mmCIF file of C-alpha atoms in Angstrom:
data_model
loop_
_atom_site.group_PDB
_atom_site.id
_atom_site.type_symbol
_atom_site.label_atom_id
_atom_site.label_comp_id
_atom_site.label_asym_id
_atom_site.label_seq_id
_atom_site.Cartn_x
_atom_site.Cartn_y
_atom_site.Cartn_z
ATOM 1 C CA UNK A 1 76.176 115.383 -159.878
ATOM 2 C CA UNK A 2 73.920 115.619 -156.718
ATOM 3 C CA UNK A 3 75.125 117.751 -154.344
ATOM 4 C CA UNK A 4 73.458 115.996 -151.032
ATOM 5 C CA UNK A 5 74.411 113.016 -149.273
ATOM 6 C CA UNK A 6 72.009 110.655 -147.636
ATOM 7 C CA UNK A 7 71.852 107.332 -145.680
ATOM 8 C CA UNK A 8 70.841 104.691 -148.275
ATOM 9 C CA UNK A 9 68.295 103.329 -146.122
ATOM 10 C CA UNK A 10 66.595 103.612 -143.057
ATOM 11 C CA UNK A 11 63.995 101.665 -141.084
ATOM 12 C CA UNK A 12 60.697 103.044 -138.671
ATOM 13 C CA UNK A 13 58.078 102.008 -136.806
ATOM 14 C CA UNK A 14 54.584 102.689 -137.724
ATOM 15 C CA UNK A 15 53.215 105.417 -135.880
ATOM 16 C CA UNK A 16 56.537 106.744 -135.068
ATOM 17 C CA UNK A 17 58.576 109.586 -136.186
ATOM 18 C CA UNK A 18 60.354 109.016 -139.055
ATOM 19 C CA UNK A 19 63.389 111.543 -139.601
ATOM 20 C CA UNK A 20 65.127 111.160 -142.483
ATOM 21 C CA UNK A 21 68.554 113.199 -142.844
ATOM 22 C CA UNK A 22 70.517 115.134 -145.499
ATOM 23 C CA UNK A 23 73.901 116.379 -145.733
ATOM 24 C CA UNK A 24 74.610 118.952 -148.049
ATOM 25 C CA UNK A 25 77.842 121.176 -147.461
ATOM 26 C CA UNK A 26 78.295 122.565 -150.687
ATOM 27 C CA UNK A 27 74.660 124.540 -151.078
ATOM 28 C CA UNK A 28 74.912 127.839 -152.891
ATOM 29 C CA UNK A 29 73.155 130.966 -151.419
ATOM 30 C CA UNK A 30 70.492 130.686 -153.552
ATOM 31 C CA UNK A 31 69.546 127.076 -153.609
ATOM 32 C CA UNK A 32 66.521 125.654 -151.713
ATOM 33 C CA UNK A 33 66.467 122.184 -150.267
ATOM 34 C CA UNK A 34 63.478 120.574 -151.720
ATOM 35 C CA UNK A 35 62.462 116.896 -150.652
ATOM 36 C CA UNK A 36 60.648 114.337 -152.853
ATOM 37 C CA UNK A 37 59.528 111.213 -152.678
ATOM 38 C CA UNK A 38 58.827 107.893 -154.917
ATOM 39 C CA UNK A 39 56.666 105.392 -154.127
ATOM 40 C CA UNK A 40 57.719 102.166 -156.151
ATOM 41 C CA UNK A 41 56.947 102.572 -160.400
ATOM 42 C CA UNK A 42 55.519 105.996 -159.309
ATOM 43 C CA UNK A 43 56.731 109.327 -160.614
ATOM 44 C CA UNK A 44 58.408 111.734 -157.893
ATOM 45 C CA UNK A 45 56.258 113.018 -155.304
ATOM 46 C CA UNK A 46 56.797 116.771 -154.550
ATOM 47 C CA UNK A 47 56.584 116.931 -150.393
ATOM 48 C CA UNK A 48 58.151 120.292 -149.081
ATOM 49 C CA UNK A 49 61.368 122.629 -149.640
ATOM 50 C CA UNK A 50 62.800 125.529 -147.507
ATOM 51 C CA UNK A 51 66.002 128.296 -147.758
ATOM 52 C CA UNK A 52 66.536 129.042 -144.334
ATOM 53 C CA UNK A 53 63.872 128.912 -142.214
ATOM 54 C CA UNK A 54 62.413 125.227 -140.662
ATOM 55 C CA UNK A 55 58.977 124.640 -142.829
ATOM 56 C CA UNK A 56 56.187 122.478 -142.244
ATOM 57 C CA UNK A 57 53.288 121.510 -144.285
ATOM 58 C CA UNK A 58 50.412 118.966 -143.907
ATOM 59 C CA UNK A 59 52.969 116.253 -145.234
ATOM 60 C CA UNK A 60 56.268 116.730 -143.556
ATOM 61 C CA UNK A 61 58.387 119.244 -141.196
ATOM 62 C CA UNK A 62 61.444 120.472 -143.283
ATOM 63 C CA UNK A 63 64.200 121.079 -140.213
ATOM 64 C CA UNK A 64 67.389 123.163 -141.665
ATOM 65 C CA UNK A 65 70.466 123.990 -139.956
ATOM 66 C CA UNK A 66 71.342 127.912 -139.363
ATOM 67 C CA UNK A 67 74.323 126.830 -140.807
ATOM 68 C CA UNK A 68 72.753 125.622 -143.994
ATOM 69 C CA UNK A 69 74.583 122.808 -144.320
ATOM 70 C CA UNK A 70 72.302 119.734 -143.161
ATOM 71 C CA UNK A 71 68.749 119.397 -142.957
ATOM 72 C CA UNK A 72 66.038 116.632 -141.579
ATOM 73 C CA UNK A 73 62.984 115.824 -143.100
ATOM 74 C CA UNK A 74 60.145 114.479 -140.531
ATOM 75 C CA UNK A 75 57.106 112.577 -140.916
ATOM 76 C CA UNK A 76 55.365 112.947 -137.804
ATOM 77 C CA UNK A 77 53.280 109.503 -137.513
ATOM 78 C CA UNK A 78 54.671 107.357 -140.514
ATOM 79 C CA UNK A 79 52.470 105.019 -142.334
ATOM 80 C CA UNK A 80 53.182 101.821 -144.315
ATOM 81 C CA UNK A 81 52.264 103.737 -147.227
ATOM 82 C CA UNK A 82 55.148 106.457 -146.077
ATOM 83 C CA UNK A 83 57.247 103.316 -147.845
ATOM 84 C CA UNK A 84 59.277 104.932 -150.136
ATOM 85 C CA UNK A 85 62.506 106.116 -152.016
ATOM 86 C CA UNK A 86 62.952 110.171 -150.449
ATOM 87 C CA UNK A 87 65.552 112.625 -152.364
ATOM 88 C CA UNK A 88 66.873 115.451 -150.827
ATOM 89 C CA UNK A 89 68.007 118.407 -153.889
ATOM 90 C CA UNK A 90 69.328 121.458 -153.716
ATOM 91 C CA UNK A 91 67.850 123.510 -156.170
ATOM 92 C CA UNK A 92 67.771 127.253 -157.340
ATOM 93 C CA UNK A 93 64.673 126.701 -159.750
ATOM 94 C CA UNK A 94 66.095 127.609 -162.917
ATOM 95 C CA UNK A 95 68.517 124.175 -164.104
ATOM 96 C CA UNK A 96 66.467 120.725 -163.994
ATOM 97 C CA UNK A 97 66.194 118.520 -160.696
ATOM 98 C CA UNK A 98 69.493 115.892 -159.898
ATOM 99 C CA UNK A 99 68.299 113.327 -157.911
ATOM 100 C CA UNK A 100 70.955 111.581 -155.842
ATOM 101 C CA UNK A 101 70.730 108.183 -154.607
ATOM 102 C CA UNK A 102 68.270 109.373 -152.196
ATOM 103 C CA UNK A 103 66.929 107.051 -148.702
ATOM 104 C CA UNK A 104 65.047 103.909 -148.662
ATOM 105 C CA UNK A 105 62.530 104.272 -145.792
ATOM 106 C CA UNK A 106 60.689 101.221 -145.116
ATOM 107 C CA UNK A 107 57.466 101.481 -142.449
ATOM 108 C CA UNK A 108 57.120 98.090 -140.358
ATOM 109 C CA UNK A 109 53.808 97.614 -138.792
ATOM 110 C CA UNK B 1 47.547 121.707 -157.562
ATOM 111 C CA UNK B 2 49.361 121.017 -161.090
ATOM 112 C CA UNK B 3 49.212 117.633 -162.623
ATOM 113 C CA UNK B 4 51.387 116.457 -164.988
ATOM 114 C CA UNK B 5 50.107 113.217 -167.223
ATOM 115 C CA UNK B 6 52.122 110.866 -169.007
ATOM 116 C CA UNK B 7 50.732 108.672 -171.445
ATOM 117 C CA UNK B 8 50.314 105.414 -171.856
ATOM 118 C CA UNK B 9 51.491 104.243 -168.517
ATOM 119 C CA UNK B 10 52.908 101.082 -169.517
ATOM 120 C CA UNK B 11 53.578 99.636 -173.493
ATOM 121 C CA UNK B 12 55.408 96.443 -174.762
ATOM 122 C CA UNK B 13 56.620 96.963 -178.123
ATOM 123 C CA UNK B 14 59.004 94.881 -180.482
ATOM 124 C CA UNK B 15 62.871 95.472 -181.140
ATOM 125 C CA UNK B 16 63.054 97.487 -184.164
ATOM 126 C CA UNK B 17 60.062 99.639 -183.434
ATOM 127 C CA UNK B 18 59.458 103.207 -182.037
ATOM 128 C CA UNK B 19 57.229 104.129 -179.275
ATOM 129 C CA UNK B 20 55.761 107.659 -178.367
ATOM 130 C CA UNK B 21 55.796 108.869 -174.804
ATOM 131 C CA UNK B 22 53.508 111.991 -174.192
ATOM 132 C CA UNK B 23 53.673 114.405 -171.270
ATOM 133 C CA UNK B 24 51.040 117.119 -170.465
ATOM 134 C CA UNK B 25 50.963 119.971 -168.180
ATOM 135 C CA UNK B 26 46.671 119.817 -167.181
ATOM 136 C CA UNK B 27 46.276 122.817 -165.680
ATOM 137 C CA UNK B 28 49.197 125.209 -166.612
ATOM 138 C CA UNK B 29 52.233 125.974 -169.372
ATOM 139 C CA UNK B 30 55.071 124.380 -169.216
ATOM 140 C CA UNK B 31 57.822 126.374 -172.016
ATOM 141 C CA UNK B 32 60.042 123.557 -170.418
ATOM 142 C CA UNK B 33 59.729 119.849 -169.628
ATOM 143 C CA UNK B 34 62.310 117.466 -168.571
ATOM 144 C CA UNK B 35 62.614 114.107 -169.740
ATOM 145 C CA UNK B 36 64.525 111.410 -166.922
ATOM 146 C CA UNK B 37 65.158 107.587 -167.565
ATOM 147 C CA UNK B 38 65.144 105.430 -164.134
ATOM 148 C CA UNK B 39 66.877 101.910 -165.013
ATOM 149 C CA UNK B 40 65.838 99.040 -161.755
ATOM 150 C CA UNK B 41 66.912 100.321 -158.395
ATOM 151 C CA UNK B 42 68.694 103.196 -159.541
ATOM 152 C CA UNK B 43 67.903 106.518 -159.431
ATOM 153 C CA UNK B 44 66.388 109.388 -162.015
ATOM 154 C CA UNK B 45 68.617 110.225 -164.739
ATOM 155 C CA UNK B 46 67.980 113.389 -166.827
ATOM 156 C CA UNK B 47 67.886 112.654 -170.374
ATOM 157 C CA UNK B 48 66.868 115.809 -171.879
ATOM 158 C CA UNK B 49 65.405 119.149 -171.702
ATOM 159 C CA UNK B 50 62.355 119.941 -173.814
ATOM 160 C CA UNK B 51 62.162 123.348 -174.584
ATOM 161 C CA UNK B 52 58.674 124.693 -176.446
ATOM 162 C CA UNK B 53 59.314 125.639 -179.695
ATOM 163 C CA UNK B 54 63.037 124.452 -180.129
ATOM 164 C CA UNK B 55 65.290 121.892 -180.221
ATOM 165 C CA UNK B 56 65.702 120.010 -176.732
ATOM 166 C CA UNK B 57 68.751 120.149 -174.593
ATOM 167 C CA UNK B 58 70.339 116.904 -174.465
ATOM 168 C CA UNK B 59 72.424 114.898 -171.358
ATOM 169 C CA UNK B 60 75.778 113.836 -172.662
ATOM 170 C CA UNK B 61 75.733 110.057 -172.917
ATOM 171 C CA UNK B 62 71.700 110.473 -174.484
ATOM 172 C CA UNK B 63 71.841 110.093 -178.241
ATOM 173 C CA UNK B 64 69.248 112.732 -179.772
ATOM 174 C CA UNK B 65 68.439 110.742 -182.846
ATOM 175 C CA UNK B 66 67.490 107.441 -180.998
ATOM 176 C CA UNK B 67 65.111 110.012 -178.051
ATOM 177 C CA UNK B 68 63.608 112.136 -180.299
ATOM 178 C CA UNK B 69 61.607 115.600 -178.420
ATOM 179 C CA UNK B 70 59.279 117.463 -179.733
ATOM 180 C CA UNK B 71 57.696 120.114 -177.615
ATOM 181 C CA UNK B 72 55.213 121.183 -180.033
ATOM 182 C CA UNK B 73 53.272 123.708 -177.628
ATOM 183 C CA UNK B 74 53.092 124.936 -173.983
ATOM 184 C CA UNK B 75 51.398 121.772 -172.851
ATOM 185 C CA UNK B 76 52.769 118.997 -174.517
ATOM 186 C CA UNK B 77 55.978 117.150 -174.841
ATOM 187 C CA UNK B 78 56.901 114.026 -176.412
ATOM 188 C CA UNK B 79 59.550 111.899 -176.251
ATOM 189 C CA UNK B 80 59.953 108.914 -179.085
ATOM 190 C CA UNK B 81 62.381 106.431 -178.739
ATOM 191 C CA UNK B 82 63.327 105.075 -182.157
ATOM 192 C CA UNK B 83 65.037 101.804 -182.894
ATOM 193 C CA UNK B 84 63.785 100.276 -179.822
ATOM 194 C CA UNK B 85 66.062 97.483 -178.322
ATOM 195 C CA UNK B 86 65.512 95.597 -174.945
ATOM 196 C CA UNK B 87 68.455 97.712 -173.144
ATOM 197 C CA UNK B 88 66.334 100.453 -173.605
ATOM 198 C CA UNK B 89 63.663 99.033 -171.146
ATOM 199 C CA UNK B 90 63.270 101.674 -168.638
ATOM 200 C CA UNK B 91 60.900 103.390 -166.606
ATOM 201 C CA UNK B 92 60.752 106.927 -168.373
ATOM 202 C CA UNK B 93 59.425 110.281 -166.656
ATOM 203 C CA UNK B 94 58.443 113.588 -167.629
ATOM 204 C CA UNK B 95 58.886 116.804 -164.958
ATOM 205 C CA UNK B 96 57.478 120.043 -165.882
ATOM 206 C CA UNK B 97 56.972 123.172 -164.184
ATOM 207 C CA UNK B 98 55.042 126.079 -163.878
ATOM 208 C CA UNK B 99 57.517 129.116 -164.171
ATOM 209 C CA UNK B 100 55.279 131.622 -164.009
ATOM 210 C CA UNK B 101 54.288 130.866 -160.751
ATOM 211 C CA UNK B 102 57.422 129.837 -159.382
ATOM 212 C CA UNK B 103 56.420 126.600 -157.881
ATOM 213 C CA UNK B 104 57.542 123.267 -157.387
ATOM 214 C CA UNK B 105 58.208 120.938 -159.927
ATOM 215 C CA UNK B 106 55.724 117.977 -160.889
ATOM 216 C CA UNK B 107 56.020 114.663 -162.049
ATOM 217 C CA UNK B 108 54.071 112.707 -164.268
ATOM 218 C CA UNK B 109 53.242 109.088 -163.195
ATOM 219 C CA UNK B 110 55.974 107.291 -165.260
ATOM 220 C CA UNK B 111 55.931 105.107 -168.175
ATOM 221 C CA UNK B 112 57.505 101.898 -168.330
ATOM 222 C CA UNK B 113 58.833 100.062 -171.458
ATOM 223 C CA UNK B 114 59.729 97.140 -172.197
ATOM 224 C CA UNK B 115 61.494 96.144 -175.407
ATOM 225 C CA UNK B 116 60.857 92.497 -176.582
#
């Protein structure tokens, strides 16, 4: 079973920040939080992961509590082709990827 | 980075008949794949774990005589689904990884059946 809860959907603006959250109480020491993404009949999209510390990459910030426990995902300046199915996993490399039910985010122009 | 390709990306076959699914790692080894099913607004399900030169790892629920896996070398896994019958319509996806590098895992693009 996943171990993260997230919203099932979410709505933003174009051009605005989108910030999509994840709950996920029950993270072991040693698992990461990665984030995908699935555009519609698309395989996953790999977009960042942390441990502790916030990340950010050319796609997304990756914004984790000190507590461990919830993180947020941000797309700076969302797109219409940010439109897309995100999963939040905790993950300590070794045991295949669960995906949960993950977020809907749609982009209106 | 690494690309994983699934082939073909699409197929219509008949009930009663198998199809083959391949999945390559392009530019690295993979000594483990995962196979996922992803029925219509749901999410990713693992089905199985590939695993080179053995027998795959299979969810319970996933009969291993009807999703047959052979993982014949470091960068290629296939998965044939035998007996094909329209509730096996699905969009199917490979995952491998790159262990000795300890990076993310990738995706291939999908491939979805549909049973007639």
């Amino acid at each position: 079973d996943a171990k993260t809860t997230q919203p099932p959907s979410m709505d933003c603006a174009e051009g605005r920040a989108a910030n999509l959250p994840c709950n996920h109480s029950t993270i072991s020491g040693n698992e990461y939080v990665y984030w995908y993404r699935q555009i519609h009949s698309q395989g996953p999209q790999y977009i960042i992961h942390g441990l502790k510390n916030n990340e950010t990459n050319e796609m997304a910030s990756l914004i984790i509590t000190e507590d461990r426990k919830s993180s947020t995902l941000i797309l700076p300046h969302a797109t219409l082709r940010d439109t897309a199915v995100y999963y939040c996993i905790a993950y300590s490399g070794n045991t295949p990827l669960v995906f949960g039910k993950g977020t809907r985010l749609s982009v209106i122009a | 980075g690494a690309v994983v390709s699934q082939h073909p990306s699409w197929v219509i076959c008949k009930s009663g008949t198998s199809v083959k699914i391949e999945c390559r790692s392009l530019d690295f080894q993979a000594t483990t794949m995962f196979w996922y099913r992803q029925f219509p607004k749901q999410s990713l399900m693992l089905m199985a774990t590939s695993n080179e030169g053995s027998k795959a790892t299979y969810e319970q629920g996933v009969e291993k005589d009807k999703f047959l896996i052979n993982h014949a070398s470091l960068t290629l896994s296939t998965l044939t689904v035998t007996s094909a019958h329209p509730e096996d319509s699905s969009f199917y996806i490979c995952s491998a990884r790159d262990w000795s590098m300890d990076t993310e895992a990738f995706f291939g693009q999908g491939t979805r059946l549909t049973v007639v």
